[in-house]
Tab-separated table of C-alpha atoms in Angstrom:
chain	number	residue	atom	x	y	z
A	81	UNK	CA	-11.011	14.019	0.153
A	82	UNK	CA	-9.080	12.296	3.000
A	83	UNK	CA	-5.486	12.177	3.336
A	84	UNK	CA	-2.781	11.019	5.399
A	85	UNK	CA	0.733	12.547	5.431
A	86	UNK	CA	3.760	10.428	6.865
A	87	UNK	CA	7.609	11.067	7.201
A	88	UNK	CA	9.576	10.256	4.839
A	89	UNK	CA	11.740	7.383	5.209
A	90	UNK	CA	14.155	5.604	5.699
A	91	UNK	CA	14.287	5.931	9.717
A	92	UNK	CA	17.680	4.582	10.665
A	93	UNK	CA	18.054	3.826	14.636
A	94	UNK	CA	20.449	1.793	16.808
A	95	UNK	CA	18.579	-0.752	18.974
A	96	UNK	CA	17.347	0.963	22.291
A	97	UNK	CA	16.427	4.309	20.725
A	98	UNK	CA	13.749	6.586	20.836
A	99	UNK	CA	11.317	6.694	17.838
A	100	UNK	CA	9.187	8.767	16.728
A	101	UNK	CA	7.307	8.483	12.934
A	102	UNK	CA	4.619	11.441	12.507
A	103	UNK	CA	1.373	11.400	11.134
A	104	UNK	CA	-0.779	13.586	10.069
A	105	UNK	CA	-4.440	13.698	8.614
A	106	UNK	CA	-6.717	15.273	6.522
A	107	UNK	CA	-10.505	14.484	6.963
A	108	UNK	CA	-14.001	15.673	7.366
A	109	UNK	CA	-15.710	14.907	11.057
A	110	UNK	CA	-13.865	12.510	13.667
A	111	UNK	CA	-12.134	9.629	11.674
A	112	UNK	CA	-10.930	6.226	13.223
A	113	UNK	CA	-6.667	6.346	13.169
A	114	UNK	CA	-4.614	2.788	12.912
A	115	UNK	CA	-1.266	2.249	12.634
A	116	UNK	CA	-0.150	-1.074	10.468
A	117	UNK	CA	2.984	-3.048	10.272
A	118	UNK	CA	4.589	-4.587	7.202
A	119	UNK	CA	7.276	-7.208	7.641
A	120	UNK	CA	9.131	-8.291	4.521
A	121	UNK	CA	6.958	-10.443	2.632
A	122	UNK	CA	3.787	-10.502	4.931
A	123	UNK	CA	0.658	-8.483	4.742
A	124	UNK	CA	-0.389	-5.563	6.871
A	125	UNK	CA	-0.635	-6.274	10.899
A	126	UNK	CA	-2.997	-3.739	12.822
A	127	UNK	CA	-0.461	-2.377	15.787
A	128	UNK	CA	-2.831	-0.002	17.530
A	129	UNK	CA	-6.298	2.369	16.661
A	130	UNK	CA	-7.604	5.342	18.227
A	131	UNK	CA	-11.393	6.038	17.717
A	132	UNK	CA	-11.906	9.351	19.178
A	133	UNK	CA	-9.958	12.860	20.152
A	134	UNK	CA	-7.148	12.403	23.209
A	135	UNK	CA	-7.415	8.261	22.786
A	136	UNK	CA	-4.162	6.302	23.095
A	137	UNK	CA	-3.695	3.771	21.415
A	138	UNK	CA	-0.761	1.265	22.473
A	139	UNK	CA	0.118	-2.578	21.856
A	140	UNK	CA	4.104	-4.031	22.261
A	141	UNK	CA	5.830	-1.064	23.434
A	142	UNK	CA	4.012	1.333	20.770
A	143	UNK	CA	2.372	4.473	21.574
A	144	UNK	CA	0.137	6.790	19.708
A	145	UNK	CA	-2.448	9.906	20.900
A	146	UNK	CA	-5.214	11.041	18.557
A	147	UNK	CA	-4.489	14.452	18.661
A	148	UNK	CA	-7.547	16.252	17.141
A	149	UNK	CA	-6.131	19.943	17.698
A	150	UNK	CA	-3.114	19.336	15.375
A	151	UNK	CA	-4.672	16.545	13.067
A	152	UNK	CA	-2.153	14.211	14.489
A	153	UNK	CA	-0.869	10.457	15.582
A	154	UNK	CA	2.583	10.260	15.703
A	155	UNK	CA	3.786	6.830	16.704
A	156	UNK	CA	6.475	6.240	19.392
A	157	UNK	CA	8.352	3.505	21.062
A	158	UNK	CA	10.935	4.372	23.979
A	159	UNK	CA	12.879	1.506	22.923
A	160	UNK	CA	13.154	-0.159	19.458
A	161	UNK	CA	14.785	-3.425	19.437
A	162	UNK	CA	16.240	-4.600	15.746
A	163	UNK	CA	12.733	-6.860	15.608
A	164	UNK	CA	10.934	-3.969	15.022
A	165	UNK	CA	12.549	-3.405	11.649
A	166	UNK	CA	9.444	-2.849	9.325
A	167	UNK	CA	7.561	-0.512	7.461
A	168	UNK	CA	5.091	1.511	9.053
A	169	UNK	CA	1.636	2.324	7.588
A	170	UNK	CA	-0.561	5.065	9.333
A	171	UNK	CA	-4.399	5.122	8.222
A	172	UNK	CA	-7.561	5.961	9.222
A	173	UNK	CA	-11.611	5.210	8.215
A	174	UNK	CA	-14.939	6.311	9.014
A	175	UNK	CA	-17.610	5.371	10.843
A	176	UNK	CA	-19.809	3.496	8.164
A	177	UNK	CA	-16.770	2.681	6.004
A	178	UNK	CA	-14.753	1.060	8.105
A	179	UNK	CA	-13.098	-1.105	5.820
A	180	UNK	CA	-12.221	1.681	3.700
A	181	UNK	CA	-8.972	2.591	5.270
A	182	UNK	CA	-6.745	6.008	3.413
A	183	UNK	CA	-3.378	4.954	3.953
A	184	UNK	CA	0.017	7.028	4.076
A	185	UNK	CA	2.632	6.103	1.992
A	186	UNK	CA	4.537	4.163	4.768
A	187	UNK	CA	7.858	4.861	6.724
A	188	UNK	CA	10.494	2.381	6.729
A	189	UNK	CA	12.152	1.443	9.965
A	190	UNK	CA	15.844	0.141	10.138
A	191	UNK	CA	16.893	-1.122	13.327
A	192	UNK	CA	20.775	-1.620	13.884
A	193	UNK	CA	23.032	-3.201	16.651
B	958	UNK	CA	-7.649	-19.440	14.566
B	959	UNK	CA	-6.829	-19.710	11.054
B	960	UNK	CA	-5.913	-16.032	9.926
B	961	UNK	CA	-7.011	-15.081	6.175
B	962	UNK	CA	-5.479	-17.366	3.357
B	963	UNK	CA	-4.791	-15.578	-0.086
B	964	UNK	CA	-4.027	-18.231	-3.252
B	965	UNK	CA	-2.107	-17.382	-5.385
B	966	UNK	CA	0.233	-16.058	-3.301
B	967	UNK	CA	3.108	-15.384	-6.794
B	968	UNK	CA	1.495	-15.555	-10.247
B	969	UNK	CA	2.810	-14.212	-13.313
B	970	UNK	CA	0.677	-13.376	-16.320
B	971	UNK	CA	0.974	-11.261	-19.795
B	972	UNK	CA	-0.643	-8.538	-20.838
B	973	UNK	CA	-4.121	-8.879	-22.060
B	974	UNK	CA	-4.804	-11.769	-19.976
B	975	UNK	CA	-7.065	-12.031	-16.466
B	976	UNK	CA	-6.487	-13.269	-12.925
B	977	UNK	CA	-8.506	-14.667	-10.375
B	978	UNK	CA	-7.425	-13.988	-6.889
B	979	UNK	CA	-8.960	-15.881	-3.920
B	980	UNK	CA	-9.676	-15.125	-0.418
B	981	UNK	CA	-10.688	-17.063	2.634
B	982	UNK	CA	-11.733	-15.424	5.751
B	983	UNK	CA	-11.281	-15.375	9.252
B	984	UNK	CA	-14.250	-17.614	10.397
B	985	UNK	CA	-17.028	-15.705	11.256
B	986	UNK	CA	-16.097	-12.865	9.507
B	987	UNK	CA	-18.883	-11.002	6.871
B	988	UNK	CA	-16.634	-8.578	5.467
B	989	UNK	CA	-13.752	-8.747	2.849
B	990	UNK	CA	-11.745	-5.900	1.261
B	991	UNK	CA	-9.625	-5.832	-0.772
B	992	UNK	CA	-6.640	-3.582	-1.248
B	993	UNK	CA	-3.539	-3.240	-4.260
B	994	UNK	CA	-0.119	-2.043	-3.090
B	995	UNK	CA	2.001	-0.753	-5.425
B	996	UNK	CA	5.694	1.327	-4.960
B	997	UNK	CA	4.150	4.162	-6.480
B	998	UNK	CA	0.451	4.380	-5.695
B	999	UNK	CA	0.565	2.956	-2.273
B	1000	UNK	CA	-1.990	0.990	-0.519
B	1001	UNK	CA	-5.204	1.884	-2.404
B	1002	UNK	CA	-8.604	0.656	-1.250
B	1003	UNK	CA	-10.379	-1.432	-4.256
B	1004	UNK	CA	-13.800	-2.897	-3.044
B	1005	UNK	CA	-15.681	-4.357	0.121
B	1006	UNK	CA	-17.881	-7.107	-0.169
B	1007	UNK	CA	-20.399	-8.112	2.893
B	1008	UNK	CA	-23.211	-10.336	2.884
B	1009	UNK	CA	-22.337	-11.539	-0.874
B	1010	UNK	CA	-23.345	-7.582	-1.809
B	1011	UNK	CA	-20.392	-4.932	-2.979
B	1012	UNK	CA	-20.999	-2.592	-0.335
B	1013	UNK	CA	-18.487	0.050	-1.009
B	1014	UNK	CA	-16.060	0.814	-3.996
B	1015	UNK	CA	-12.761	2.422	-4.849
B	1016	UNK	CA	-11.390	4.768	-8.075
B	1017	UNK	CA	-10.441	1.465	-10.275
B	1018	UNK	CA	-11.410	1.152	-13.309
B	1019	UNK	CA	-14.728	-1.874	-14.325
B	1020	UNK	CA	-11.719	-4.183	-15.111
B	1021	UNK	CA	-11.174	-5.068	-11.644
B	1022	UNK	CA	-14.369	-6.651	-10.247
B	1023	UNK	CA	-14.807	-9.093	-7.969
B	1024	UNK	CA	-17.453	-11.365	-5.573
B	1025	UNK	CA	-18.493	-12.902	-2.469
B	1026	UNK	CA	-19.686	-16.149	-1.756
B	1027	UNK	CA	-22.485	-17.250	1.030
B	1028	UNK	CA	-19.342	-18.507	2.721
B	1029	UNK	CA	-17.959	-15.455	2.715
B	1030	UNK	CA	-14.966	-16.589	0.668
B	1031	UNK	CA	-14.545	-13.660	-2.151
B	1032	UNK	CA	-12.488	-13.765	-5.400
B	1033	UNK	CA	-11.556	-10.172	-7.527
B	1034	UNK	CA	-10.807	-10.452	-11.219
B	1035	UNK	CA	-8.491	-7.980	-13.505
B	1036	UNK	CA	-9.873	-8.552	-17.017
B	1037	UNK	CA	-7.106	-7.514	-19.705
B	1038	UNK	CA	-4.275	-7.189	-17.859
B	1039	UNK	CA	-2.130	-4.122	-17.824
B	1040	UNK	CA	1.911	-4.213	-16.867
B	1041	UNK	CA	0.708	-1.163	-14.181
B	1042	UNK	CA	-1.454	-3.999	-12.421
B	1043	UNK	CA	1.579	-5.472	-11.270
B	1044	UNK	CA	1.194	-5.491	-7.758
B	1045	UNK	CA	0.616	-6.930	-4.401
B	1046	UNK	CA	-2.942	-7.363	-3.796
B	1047	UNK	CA	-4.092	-7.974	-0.277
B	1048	UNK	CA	-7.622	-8.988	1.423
B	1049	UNK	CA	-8.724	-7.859	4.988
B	1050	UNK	CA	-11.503	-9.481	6.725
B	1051	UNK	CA	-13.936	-8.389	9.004
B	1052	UNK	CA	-16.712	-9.184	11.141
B	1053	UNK	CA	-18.628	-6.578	10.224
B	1054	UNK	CA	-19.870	-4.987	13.042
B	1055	UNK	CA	-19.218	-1.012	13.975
B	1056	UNK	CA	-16.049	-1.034	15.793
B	1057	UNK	CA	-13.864	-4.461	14.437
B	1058	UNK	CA	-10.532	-4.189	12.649
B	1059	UNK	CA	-9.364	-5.584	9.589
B	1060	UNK	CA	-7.054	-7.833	9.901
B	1061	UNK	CA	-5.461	-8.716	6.635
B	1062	UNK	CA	-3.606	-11.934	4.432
B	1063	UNK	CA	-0.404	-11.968	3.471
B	1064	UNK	CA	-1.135	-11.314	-0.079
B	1065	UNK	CA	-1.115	-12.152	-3.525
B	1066	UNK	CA	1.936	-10.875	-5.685
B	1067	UNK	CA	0.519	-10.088	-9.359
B	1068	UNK	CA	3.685	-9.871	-11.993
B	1069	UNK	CA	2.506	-8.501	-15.502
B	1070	UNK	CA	4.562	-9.090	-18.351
């Protein structure tokens, strides 16, 4: 079955760093890859998608290739401010199942002055 | 545009009971998932409803069921509660069509004592 493997966290930064949380996936044919946000007590916000090999997906700063090659779609940022402290959810669906999205287990971000 | 509304959003119940968790939609939107999130299972895909029809379904056992209504407003049910249903259990809404995102509610936090 499908499968999605994240970093373990917590990712401890100071504000204006580089990050970098990797993904990868396990799947049969060409899956549909999101990354979600979590902010304490909310629900899950979609930060970017990639629907197809070489795609980049990007939305406030946030980066991420669908790299079909090496199964992967690390996330990056060149700069994390301490707003971007969250936990990080990478996932992906197929076409016809859209809504049924295989989730990793999350990566926790900690931004710090 | 009004996002999607979970009620509840905190309930506590016992063991052996049920729950009834609601869900509004985003206007417009056909589809509604929904999703439990627990520390050590993760986000785990539960059901999809479209059209008032269960149109795809997760690994849960028949005690979690649920519904859609013509206005696309859906409800899930636990029937004799268990304290590993404690959880936060979260809808997503859809559109419906081939390439939309779910974009999800904050949640309802399930406490089972």
């Amino acid at each position: 079955g499908d499968s999605v493997t994240q970093m373990e966290g917590p990712v401890t930064l100071s504000e204006e760093a580089f990050l970098t949380i990797n993904c990868t996936y396990t799947a049969t044919g060409y899956p549909s890859l999101f990354w979600y946000v979590q902010y304490p007590g909310e629900g899950l916000q979609l930060l970017l998608k990639a629907t197809k090999a070489d795609d980049k997906g990007s939305n406030k700063g946030f980066e991420a290739t669908y790299r079909k090659e090496t199964t992967s779609f690390h996330l990056e940022k060149g700069s994390v401010q301490v707003s971007d402290s969250a936990v990080y959810f990478c996932a992906l669906s197929h076409t016809g199942t859209a809504s049924k999205l295989t989730f990793g287990t999350g990566t926790r971000l900690q931004v710090t002055l | 545009k009004a996002g999607v509304t979970q009620t509840p959003r905190y309930l506590i119940k016992t063991r052996g009971q049920q729950v009834t968790l609601s869900c509004s939609p985003i206007s417009g939107h056909r589809s509604v998932s929904w999703y439990q999130q627990t520390p050590g299972q993760g986000l785990q895909f539960l059901f999809e409803y479209f059209s008032e029809t269960q149109r795809n379904k997760g690994n849960f056992p028949g005690r979690f069921s649920g519904r859609q209504f013509s206005n696309s407003r859906s409800e899930m049910n636990v029937s004799t509660l268990e304290l590993g249903d404690s959880a936060l259990y979260l809808c997503a809404s859809r559109n419906g069509t081939g390439g939309s995102s779910l974009t999800f509610g904050a949640g309802s936090r399930l406490t089972v004592l």
